[in-house]
XYZ file of C-alpha atoms in Angstrom:
592
model
C 10.882 -51.914 91.312
C 13.154 -51.424 88.356
C 10.350 -52.319 85.963
C 8.061 -49.786 87.612
C 10.658 -47.028 86.988
C 10.846 -47.930 83.307
C 7.068 -47.700 83.003
C 7.112 -44.299 84.734
C 9.832 -42.944 82.349
C 7.928 -44.137 79.334
C 4.774 -42.497 80.629
C 6.553 -39.225 81.274
C 8.060 -39.261 77.757
C 4.688 -39.861 76.229
C 3.137 -37.032 78.232
C 6.003 -34.717 77.176
C 5.589 -35.519 73.518
C 1.856 -34.965 73.782
C 2.312 -31.581 75.491
C 4.910 -30.540 72.928
C 2.588 -31.320 70.049
C -0.208 -29.331 71.677
C 2.065 -26.381 72.386
C 4.102 -26.155 69.146
C 2.603 -28.443 66.492
C -0.350 -26.228 65.595
C 1.733 -23.078 65.372
C 4.318 -24.831 63.223
C 1.594 -25.900 60.849
C 0.186 -22.388 60.843
C 3.667 -20.991 60.200
C 4.263 -23.472 57.407
C 0.924 -22.592 55.868
C 1.697 -18.926 56.292
C 5.140 -19.307 54.716
C 3.636 -21.275 51.836
C 1.140 -18.510 51.198
C 3.900 -15.926 51.377
C 5.938 -17.828 48.840
C 2.883 -18.159 46.623
C 2.196 -14.445 46.845
C 5.863 -13.678 46.216
C 5.857 -15.766 43.015
C 2.689 -14.085 41.682
C 3.537 -11.851 38.696
C 1.373 -9.098 37.225
C 0.986 -8.232 33.530
C -0.936 -5.900 31.206
C -3.741 -7.376 29.149
C -2.746 -5.222 26.160
C 1.030 -5.538 26.637
C 1.755 -9.109 27.800
C 5.529 -8.461 27.729
C 5.116 -6.386 30.890
C 5.854 -8.566 33.955
C 5.989 -7.013 37.432
C 6.138 -8.655 40.895
C 3.311 -6.498 42.283
C 0.067 -4.894 41.020
C 0.023 -1.374 39.605
C -0.309 0.471 36.282
C 1.084 -0.558 32.900
C 4.133 1.629 32.173
C 3.148 1.740 28.487
C -0.594 2.489 28.410
C -1.437 3.110 32.081
C -4.039 0.324 32.365
C -4.383 -1.688 35.584
C -2.143 -4.747 35.703
C -3.786 -8.159 36.065
C -2.447 -11.442 37.555
C -0.303 -13.285 35.016
C -1.223 -16.888 34.261
C 1.120 -19.389 35.845
C 1.956 -21.529 32.842
C 1.327 -22.438 29.217
C 2.031 -26.148 29.363
C 1.112 -28.226 26.351
C 1.752 -25.497 23.740
C 3.853 -26.222 20.677
C 6.798 -24.049 19.679
C 4.606 -21.957 17.321
C 1.588 -21.559 19.609
C 0.882 -18.804 22.119
C -1.882 -17.974 24.534
C -3.806 -14.768 25.288
C -5.606 -13.911 28.496
C -9.399 -13.687 28.574
C -9.007 -10.007 29.470
C -6.890 -9.316 26.382
C -9.426 -11.162 24.215
C -12.255 -8.994 25.522
C -10.429 -5.654 25.440
C -9.182 -6.135 21.863
C -12.581 -7.504 20.776
C -10.894 -10.533 19.213
C -13.423 -12.555 17.229
C -13.031 -15.835 15.382
C -14.886 -17.638 12.595
C -14.973 -21.309 11.590
C -13.887 -21.754 7.979
C -16.454 -23.388 5.708
C -17.068 -23.977 2.027
C -18.414 -21.205 -0.153
C -19.438 -21.057 -3.798
C -18.082 -18.650 -6.389
C -21.156 -19.071 -8.582
C -22.589 -15.596 -9.261
C -19.884 -14.241 -6.935
C -18.747 -10.653 -7.370
C -15.004 -10.521 -8.063
C -13.054 -7.365 -7.248
C -10.265 -6.154 -9.516
C -7.939 -3.197 -8.970
C -6.953 -0.951 -11.839
C -6.188 2.501 -13.200
C -7.851 4.968 -15.506
C -5.980 5.556 -18.769
C -6.581 7.661 -21.864
C -8.606 6.061 -24.620
C -5.843 5.488 -27.170
C -8.384 5.253 -29.980
C -9.390 8.880 -29.310
C -5.838 10.184 -28.918
C -4.084 12.354 -31.481
C -0.587 13.735 -31.976
C -0.364 17.263 -33.355
C 2.633 17.440 -35.714
C 4.363 20.127 -37.729
C 4.113 19.678 -41.504
C 7.131 21.894 -42.151
C 10.439 22.616 -40.427
C 11.284 25.868 -38.686
C 11.508 27.703 -35.348
C 8.590 28.050 -32.907
C 8.145 31.823 -32.543
C 5.161 31.500 -30.218
C 3.580 28.510 -28.439
C 0.024 29.221 -27.286
C -0.251 26.125 -25.072
C 1.045 26.915 -21.591
C 0.541 23.674 -19.683
C -0.574 20.065 -19.888
C -4.244 19.582 -19.115
C -5.246 22.599 -21.199
C -8.375 22.172 -23.306
C -8.120 22.843 -27.049
C -10.738 23.005 -29.799
C -10.411 21.971 -33.403
C -9.204 24.981 -35.442
C -7.665 26.737 -32.412
C -4.330 28.505 -32.954
C -1.655 26.377 -31.257
C 1.594 27.986 -32.405
C 3.253 30.232 -34.951
C 6.372 28.988 -36.746
C 8.987 30.768 -38.817
C 9.978 28.429 -41.655
C 12.638 29.438 -44.206
C 11.513 26.765 -46.685
C 7.857 27.826 -46.376
C 8.934 31.428 -46.835
C 10.715 30.448 -50.053
C 7.720 28.397 -51.233
C 5.408 31.413 -50.848
C 7.762 33.505 -52.968
C 7.696 30.764 -55.612
C 3.881 30.932 -55.576
C 3.874 34.693 -56.126
C 6.338 34.300 -59.039
C 4.443 31.338 -60.537
C 1.134 33.242 -60.284
C 2.524 35.935 -62.576
C 3.499 33.210 -65.084
C 0.452 30.975 -64.791
C -0.819 31.902 -68.251
C 2.435 30.848 -69.902
C 3.468 28.093 -67.471
C 0.285 26.611 -65.938
C 2.029 23.344 -64.995
C 4.591 25.195 -62.844
C 1.837 27.233 -61.188
C -0.138 24.099 -60.367
C 2.928 22.281 -58.980
C 3.747 25.168 -56.602
C 0.176 25.246 -55.276
C 0.206 21.460 -54.714
C 3.502 21.756 -52.830
C 1.874 24.194 -50.377
C -1.124 21.883 -50.005
C 1.206 19.065 -48.954
C 2.294 21.310 -46.079
C -1.393 21.479 -45.045
C -2.025 25.031 -46.223
C -5.711 25.473 -47.101
C -7.033 26.792 -50.423
C -8.082 29.974 -48.610
C -4.549 30.548 -47.261
C -2.926 29.902 -50.638
C -5.381 32.258 -52.422
C -4.742 34.946 -49.805
C -0.950 34.766 -50.373
C -1.465 34.899 -54.141
C -3.926 37.815 -54.112
C -2.076 39.898 -51.515
C 1.304 39.239 -53.171
C 2.664 39.232 -49.593
C 4.681 36.509 -47.865
C 3.574 35.381 -44.390
C 6.713 35.220 -42.216
C 5.333 33.485 -39.095
C 2.932 30.798 -40.161
C 0.070 29.670 -37.870
C -0.482 26.027 -36.799
C -4.088 25.110 -35.975
C -5.440 22.188 -33.935
C -6.744 19.379 -36.113
C -8.748 17.790 -33.233
C -10.467 18.820 -29.999
C -9.385 17.451 -26.617
C -7.049 17.838 -23.652
C -3.307 18.386 -23.947
C -1.695 15.441 -22.146
C 1.912 16.156 -23.108
C 3.922 19.103 -24.439
C 6.717 17.796 -26.650
C 8.278 21.151 -27.551
C 8.882 24.551 -26.008
C 8.765 28.070 -27.422
C 11.980 28.828 -29.350
C 12.668 25.187 -30.292
C 13.755 24.321 -33.814
C 11.588 21.558 -35.245
C 11.717 19.252 -38.228
C 8.998 18.382 -40.718
C 6.686 15.782 -39.182
C 7.974 16.343 -35.617
C 5.300 15.904 -32.895
C 4.378 19.089 -31.056
C 1.618 18.044 -28.648
C -0.277 14.950 -27.551
C -3.997 15.607 -27.390
C -6.470 13.212 -25.798
C -10.224 13.244 -26.129
C -11.324 12.353 -22.581
C -15.035 12.013 -23.355
C -14.324 8.301 -23.013
C -11.524 6.692 -21.007
C -10.189 3.202 -20.402
C -10.224 1.371 -17.108
C -7.311 -1.123 -17.198
C -7.444 -3.953 -14.644
C -5.007 -6.744 -13.825
C -6.387 -10.284 -14.012
C -4.306 -13.151 -12.609
C -3.751 -16.391 -14.490
C -6.181 -18.384 -12.394
C -8.898 -15.752 -12.998
C -8.764 -15.541 -16.789
C -11.515 -18.089 -17.441
C -13.912 -16.090 -15.234
C -14.184 -13.162 -17.663
C -15.426 -12.589 -21.191
C -16.019 -9.675 -23.518
C -19.307 -7.878 -22.919
C -19.578 -8.588 -19.170
C -21.155 -5.786 -17.162
C -18.807 -4.041 -14.742
C -19.524 -1.722 -11.799
C -16.711 0.777 -11.206
C -16.004 2.541 -7.895
C -13.325 5.055 -6.913
C -12.196 6.731 -3.698
C -12.854 10.104 -5.304
C -16.605 9.360 -5.375
C -17.119 6.759 -2.617
C -20.918 6.784 -2.815
C -21.192 6.398 -6.586
C -21.024 3.441 -8.963
C -20.376 3.698 -12.698
C -21.430 1.124 -15.271
C -19.257 -0.213 -18.037
C -18.636 -3.340 -20.090
C -15.587 -5.468 -20.708
C -14.312 -4.279 -24.090
C -11.011 -6.155 -24.418
C -9.005 -8.912 -22.697
C -5.312 -8.898 -23.591
C -4.391 -12.174 -25.335
C -0.757 -11.888 -24.142
C 0.224 -12.705 -20.547
C 2.664 -10.385 -18.761
C 5.374 -12.846 -17.718
C 6.679 -10.588 -14.940
C 3.411 -10.034 -13.083
C 1.606 -13.195 -14.360
C -1.412 -11.093 -15.287
C -3.382 -10.042 -18.357
C -5.035 -6.666 -18.838
C -8.817 -6.453 -18.854
C -10.112 -3.219 -20.373
C -13.378 -1.397 -19.765
C -14.454 1.633 -21.847
C -16.116 4.270 -19.647
C -18.141 7.320 -20.591
C -16.504 10.456 -19.186
C -18.594 13.337 -20.507
C -18.864 14.804 -16.995
C -15.056 14.651 -16.557
C -15.383 12.297 -13.571
C -12.413 10.056 -14.364
C -8.844 11.350 -14.496
C -6.044 9.360 -16.181
C -3.938 7.748 -13.458
C -6.847 7.513 -10.993
C -7.132 4.221 -9.060
C -10.431 2.417 -9.481
C -12.033 -0.862 -8.416
C -14.130 -3.069 -10.672
C -16.851 -5.338 -9.306
C -17.523 -8.017 -11.892
C -19.876 -10.948 -11.736
C -17.374 -13.658 -12.603
C -18.606 -16.385 -14.919
C -17.238 -19.905 -14.472
C -17.564 -23.120 -16.401
C -17.559 -25.111 -13.172
C -19.708 -24.715 -10.099
C -16.623 -25.325 -7.948
C -16.921 -25.326 -4.194
C -14.121 -23.187 -2.806
C -12.849 -22.363 0.636
C -13.415 -18.688 1.450
C -12.474 -16.468 4.402
C -13.283 -12.856 5.377
C -10.840 -10.260 4.041
C -10.459 -8.872 7.595
C -8.723 -12.079 8.684
C -5.786 -11.730 6.257
C -2.508 -9.904 6.914
C -0.057 -9.201 4.086
C 3.677 -8.653 4.033
C 5.398 -8.632 0.646
C 4.187 -11.726 -1.180
C 3.097 -13.524 2.006
C -0.492 -13.799 3.227
C -1.057 -14.990 6.800
C -3.958 -15.716 9.144
C -4.137 -16.711 12.809
C -5.692 -20.036 13.773
C -7.356 -20.651 17.103
C -5.987 -24.141 17.630
C -8.038 -25.036 20.732
C -11.806 -24.352 20.600
C -12.003 -24.098 24.411
C -8.917 -21.954 25.083
C -7.467 -18.732 23.572
C -4.476 -20.508 21.985
C -3.352 -19.219 18.568
C -0.883 -20.028 15.827
C 0.128 -18.184 12.645
C -0.611 -19.958 9.361
C 0.763 -18.876 5.965
C -1.799 -19.291 3.184
C -2.137 -18.820 -0.563
C -5.069 -16.748 -1.783
C -7.065 -16.862 -4.998
C -9.714 -14.378 -6.140
C -11.354 -11.747 -3.998
C -15.096 -12.308 -4.033
C -16.938 -9.428 -2.390
C -15.513 -9.100 1.123
C -14.004 -12.579 1.072
C -10.985 -14.322 -0.446
C -10.688 -17.770 -1.940
C -8.089 -19.893 -0.157
C -5.996 -22.041 -2.497
C -3.645 -23.521 0.127
C -3.096 -23.494 3.879
C -6.564 -23.936 5.434
C -9.185 -26.644 5.710
C -12.907 -26.755 6.442
C -13.427 -26.539 10.197
C -10.332 -24.414 10.952
C -11.154 -21.543 13.328
C -9.435 -18.260 12.394
C -9.255 -14.739 13.842
C -11.468 -12.339 11.885
C -11.403 -9.268 14.142
C -8.458 -7.947 16.160
C -5.953 -9.684 13.881
C -3.286 -6.993 14.369
C -3.515 -7.376 18.161
C -3.031 -11.140 17.917
C -0.072 -10.569 15.583
C 1.479 -8.149 18.089
C 1.112 -10.731 20.879
C 2.817 -13.331 18.663
C 5.763 -11.004 18.059
C 6.133 -10.155 21.743
C 6.171 -13.828 22.713
C 8.774 -14.659 20.064
C 6.366 -16.719 17.928
C 5.877 -16.751 14.161
C 4.164 -13.555 13.044
C 3.501 -11.370 10.025
C 6.847 -9.531 10.314
C 8.734 -12.432 11.864
C 8.043 -15.508 9.754
C 10.636 -17.735 11.439
C 9.774 -16.923 15.046
C 12.234 -15.906 17.735
C 12.504 -12.870 19.943
C 11.560 -9.632 18.203
C 13.884 -6.725 18.877
C 12.198 -3.961 20.878
C 13.712 -0.538 21.481
C 15.831 -1.579 24.498
C 16.877 -4.869 22.981
C 17.820 -3.041 19.792
C 20.494 -1.130 21.683
C 21.754 -4.317 23.248
C 21.940 -5.907 19.838
C 23.995 -3.036 18.494
C 26.306 -3.046 21.513
C 26.983 -6.741 21.168
C 27.839 -6.279 17.488
C 28.618 -9.549 15.739
C 27.295 -11.848 18.470
C 23.808 -10.423 18.131
C 23.932 -9.399 14.502
C 22.112 -12.489 13.341
C 19.361 -12.181 15.936
C 18.847 -8.544 14.982
C 18.287 -9.199 11.305
C 17.312 -12.745 10.481
C 13.734 -12.241 11.655
C 13.082 -9.423 9.215
C 11.954 -9.871 5.635
C 14.957 -10.888 3.557
C 16.816 -7.729 2.475
C 17.057 -7.423 -1.304
C 20.167 -6.083 -3.024
C 19.351 -2.772 -4.727
C 21.385 0.228 -5.837
C 22.182 3.060 -3.438
C 20.450 5.476 -5.805
C 17.191 3.532 -5.473
C 17.564 3.590 -1.672
C 18.046 7.378 -1.804
C 14.862 7.782 -3.825
C 12.962 5.553 -1.379
C 14.418 7.625 1.479
C 12.789 10.724 -0.053
C 9.442 8.926 0.045
C 10.106 7.966 3.677
C 10.879 11.580 4.651
C 7.626 12.737 3.045
C 5.854 10.001 5.036
C 7.421 11.298 8.281
C 6.066 14.806 7.548
C 2.648 13.271 6.912
C 2.866 11.337 10.192
C 3.812 14.503 12.105
C 0.806 16.325 10.623
C -1.472 13.542 11.898
C 0.096 13.879 15.365
C -0.858 17.583 15.274
C -4.329 16.618 13.939
C -3.823 19.012 11.021
C -5.888 17.447 8.228
C -5.028 20.149 5.663
C -1.285 19.666 6.163
C -1.794 15.894 6.158
C -3.449 16.068 2.740
C -0.697 18.333 1.383
C 2.049 16.033 2.673
C 0.314 13.041 1.091
C 0.475 14.864 -2.253
C 4.200 15.509 -1.681
C 4.691 11.816 -0.934
C 2.986 10.922 -4.217
C 5.302 13.279 -6.099
C 8.341 11.682 -4.464
C 6.954 8.226 -5.241
C 6.549 9.104 -8.924
C 10.251 10.000 -9.051
C 11.354 6.539 -7.879
C 12.974 4.986 -10.950
C 11.880 1.359 -11.284
C 14.546 0.834 -13.951
C 17.132 0.884 -11.165
C 15.790 -2.527 -10.072
C 17.484 -4.982 -12.399
C 16.600 -8.028 -10.301
C 13.191 -9.514 -11.194
C 12.378 -10.353 -7.575
C 13.060 -6.788 -6.431
C 11.176 -5.413 -9.434
C 8.063 -7.496 -8.697
C 8.143 -6.623 -4.997
C 8.343 -2.911 -5.763
C 5.557 -3.066 -8.361
C 3.252 -4.613 -5.774
C 4.178 -2.228 -2.973
C 4.242 0.935 -5.102
C 0.617 0.444 -6.164
C -0.551 -0.038 -2.577
C 1.454 2.941 -1.272
C 0.158 5.145 -4.068
C -3.450 4.059 -3.486
C -3.318 4.830 0.262
C -1.501 8.152 -0.195
C -3.979 9.205 -2.899
C -6.879 8.451 -0.566
C -5.281 10.572 2.173
C -4.661 13.466 -0.225
C -8.272 13.464 -1.441
C -9.980 13.840 1.951
C -9.842 16.374 4.792
C -11.491 14.063 7.327
C -8.834 13.228 9.941
C -10.439 9.889 10.883
C -10.497 8.746 7.257
C -6.907 9.938 6.810
C -5.804 7.848 9.796
C -7.607 4.783 8.428
C -5.690 5.084 5.146
C -2.470 5.931 7.024
C -2.600 2.499 8.678
C -2.476 0.784 5.271
C 0.115 3.230 3.941
C 2.343 2.455 6.944
C 1.976 -1.300 6.542
C 3.167 -1.252 2.929
C 5.934 1.305 3.481
C 7.257 -0.796 6.389
C 7.555 -3.707 3.961
C 9.344 -1.521 1.410
C 11.864 -0.209 3.956
C 12.497 -3.737 5.242
C 12.992 -5.180 1.766
C 15.092 -2.435 0.167
C 16.567 -0.377 3.014
C 17.073 3.407 3.021
C 20.542 3.670 4.640
C 18.993 5.059 7.813
C 17.867 3.648 11.167
C 14.071 3.336 11.232
C 11.841 2.484 14.206
C 8.709 0.373 13.639
C 6.191 1.318 16.330
C 2.827 -0.178 17.245
C -0.273 0.864 19.159
C -2.642 -1.997 20.073
C -5.551 0.377 20.736
C -5.556 2.062 17.311
C -8.181 1.169 14.694
C -10.818 0.214 17.280
C -8.382 -2.005 19.218
C -7.296 -3.881 16.092
C -3.881 -2.273 16.414
C -1.800 -0.345 13.877
C 1.880 0.210 13.019
C 3.798 3.283 11.896
C 7.384 4.316 11.113
C 9.424 6.811 13.105
C 12.857 8.436 13.019
C 13.118 8.308 16.814
C 12.696 5.716 19.533
C 10.354 7.964 21.521
C 6.723 7.011 20.854
C 4.555 9.826 19.479
C 1.272 8.268 18.344
C -0.237 9.573 15.066
C -3.542 7.691 15.540
C -4.865 9.596 18.572
C -3.031 12.916 18.749
C -3.120 14.613 22.164
C -5.670 12.096 23.483
C -3.113 9.254 23.718
C 0.114 10.773 22.466
C 2.494 8.236 24.034
C 0.419 5.062 23.671
C 2.485 2.420 21.883
C 5.942 0.884 21.795
C 8.852 0.121 19.489
C 8.393 -3.256 17.810
C 11.430 -3.352 15.596
C 14.511 -1.397 14.575
C 15.369 -1.523 10.868
C 18.999 -0.742 10.101
């Protein structure tokens, strides 16, 4: 009986457990599944394909550019400290393209050299005074004025010439009795470059000329006025520099490793921004035998015909030369569009995984430019895959993710506008993080910084004109910037490193500003403004201007390649689109 009860209890327990499972087990599983899904959905973050620093817990619009947010990828496992990953969406929107590096040959390659137009020193002349006196009238009003041989340049009152004329008149009356004295007086006047006609006129008229004329001995263009009206001058003192600009020199810098590629007599094709659709022929006339130890270059000179007054001294020009070489060396070459520059550094971005959008910055050393490609001396190997389009966008992503980048060579978090304030509030504790990621600041004088600040202020006016889409004002402000740049005294840079940095940057800034000043096309101006901004950012980072400067970036500028600019304020006002996308962009860095 007792055993039967035990069996009944066991049976009832089993039935109860079975009923409980049927009643509650399924719902518990459903609830667990439901809770799991809720947790999964709760952990899902949303980001912007163009601004991967944006992370929000729910979908919506990007607070920077207004684009729809996309689901953020869950992880980036397996990446090294220097690598970062982009989404497929970001790759497509920024049109990021890559190329596999391969060998190229420099045989018959066209090498590009940058240079300037200069006066032909062989055709130059200095107009001097052959007697002392005071300039009563100067007929040359400004530099650039054309003069012809025999043209009246000035009139000079000369006490000694006045006395010599009186001697001539006296000696003429005694020439029968004292012919030697008469001859000596005439020869004295000839030494002062008086002509036979002038001397005979003084003798026959028996009248002294008080203000004596000075005539041009050559034809040409006045390139420098060395005196002003009313000045007292000495015998032999230069008055004017006159250049014959029918021919000019094109002076180009050739680096050490390029010297053996050039020889006298090589044909050269010259181009200039002033005439973008024209090419001008010339030949290599001279290669300087002495190396400039500061720039490690020699000067290659081309004589150019200038009868149509096409070339102006100081104009930037590019030479395309078919470089000869003793060796048919195989060299590694990459497209110029893949290279980013900052100071003396050249960087590219490698795609480290052929199947995934994983990238890494690589610092390289470049050789010659051959057409639209550069030789690579160090840093890359055959088979490396590099970014060739959208390089600025990739660089921006690297900065935002705290990886090595063009402006942040050591990696680490880049200071954005908000973080910049935090850094300043935390003072010493964050001082290192605020500054160590910038290019190393060079010690320069405060006077040099003031002069650079004037250039920066002219740049800001130029930037504001682009915001307003005023091409005429943009061109005028570019000219003002050039004037300010010409007043920067390089002699204030006593340190060789600072001197070399400034020489490199000044040429690039001047070239971009000149291009902006010479066109009224707003699109072209913005293209050149991108390069101007890049080099001026480097200058402000390296030398400082004793003023807070904001470095701002728009990833959609330059056909989604991205572009930087400088600003006096944290508020983003985009100079690349005007009213169309006035607030597109963000602060990338604060330079103190």
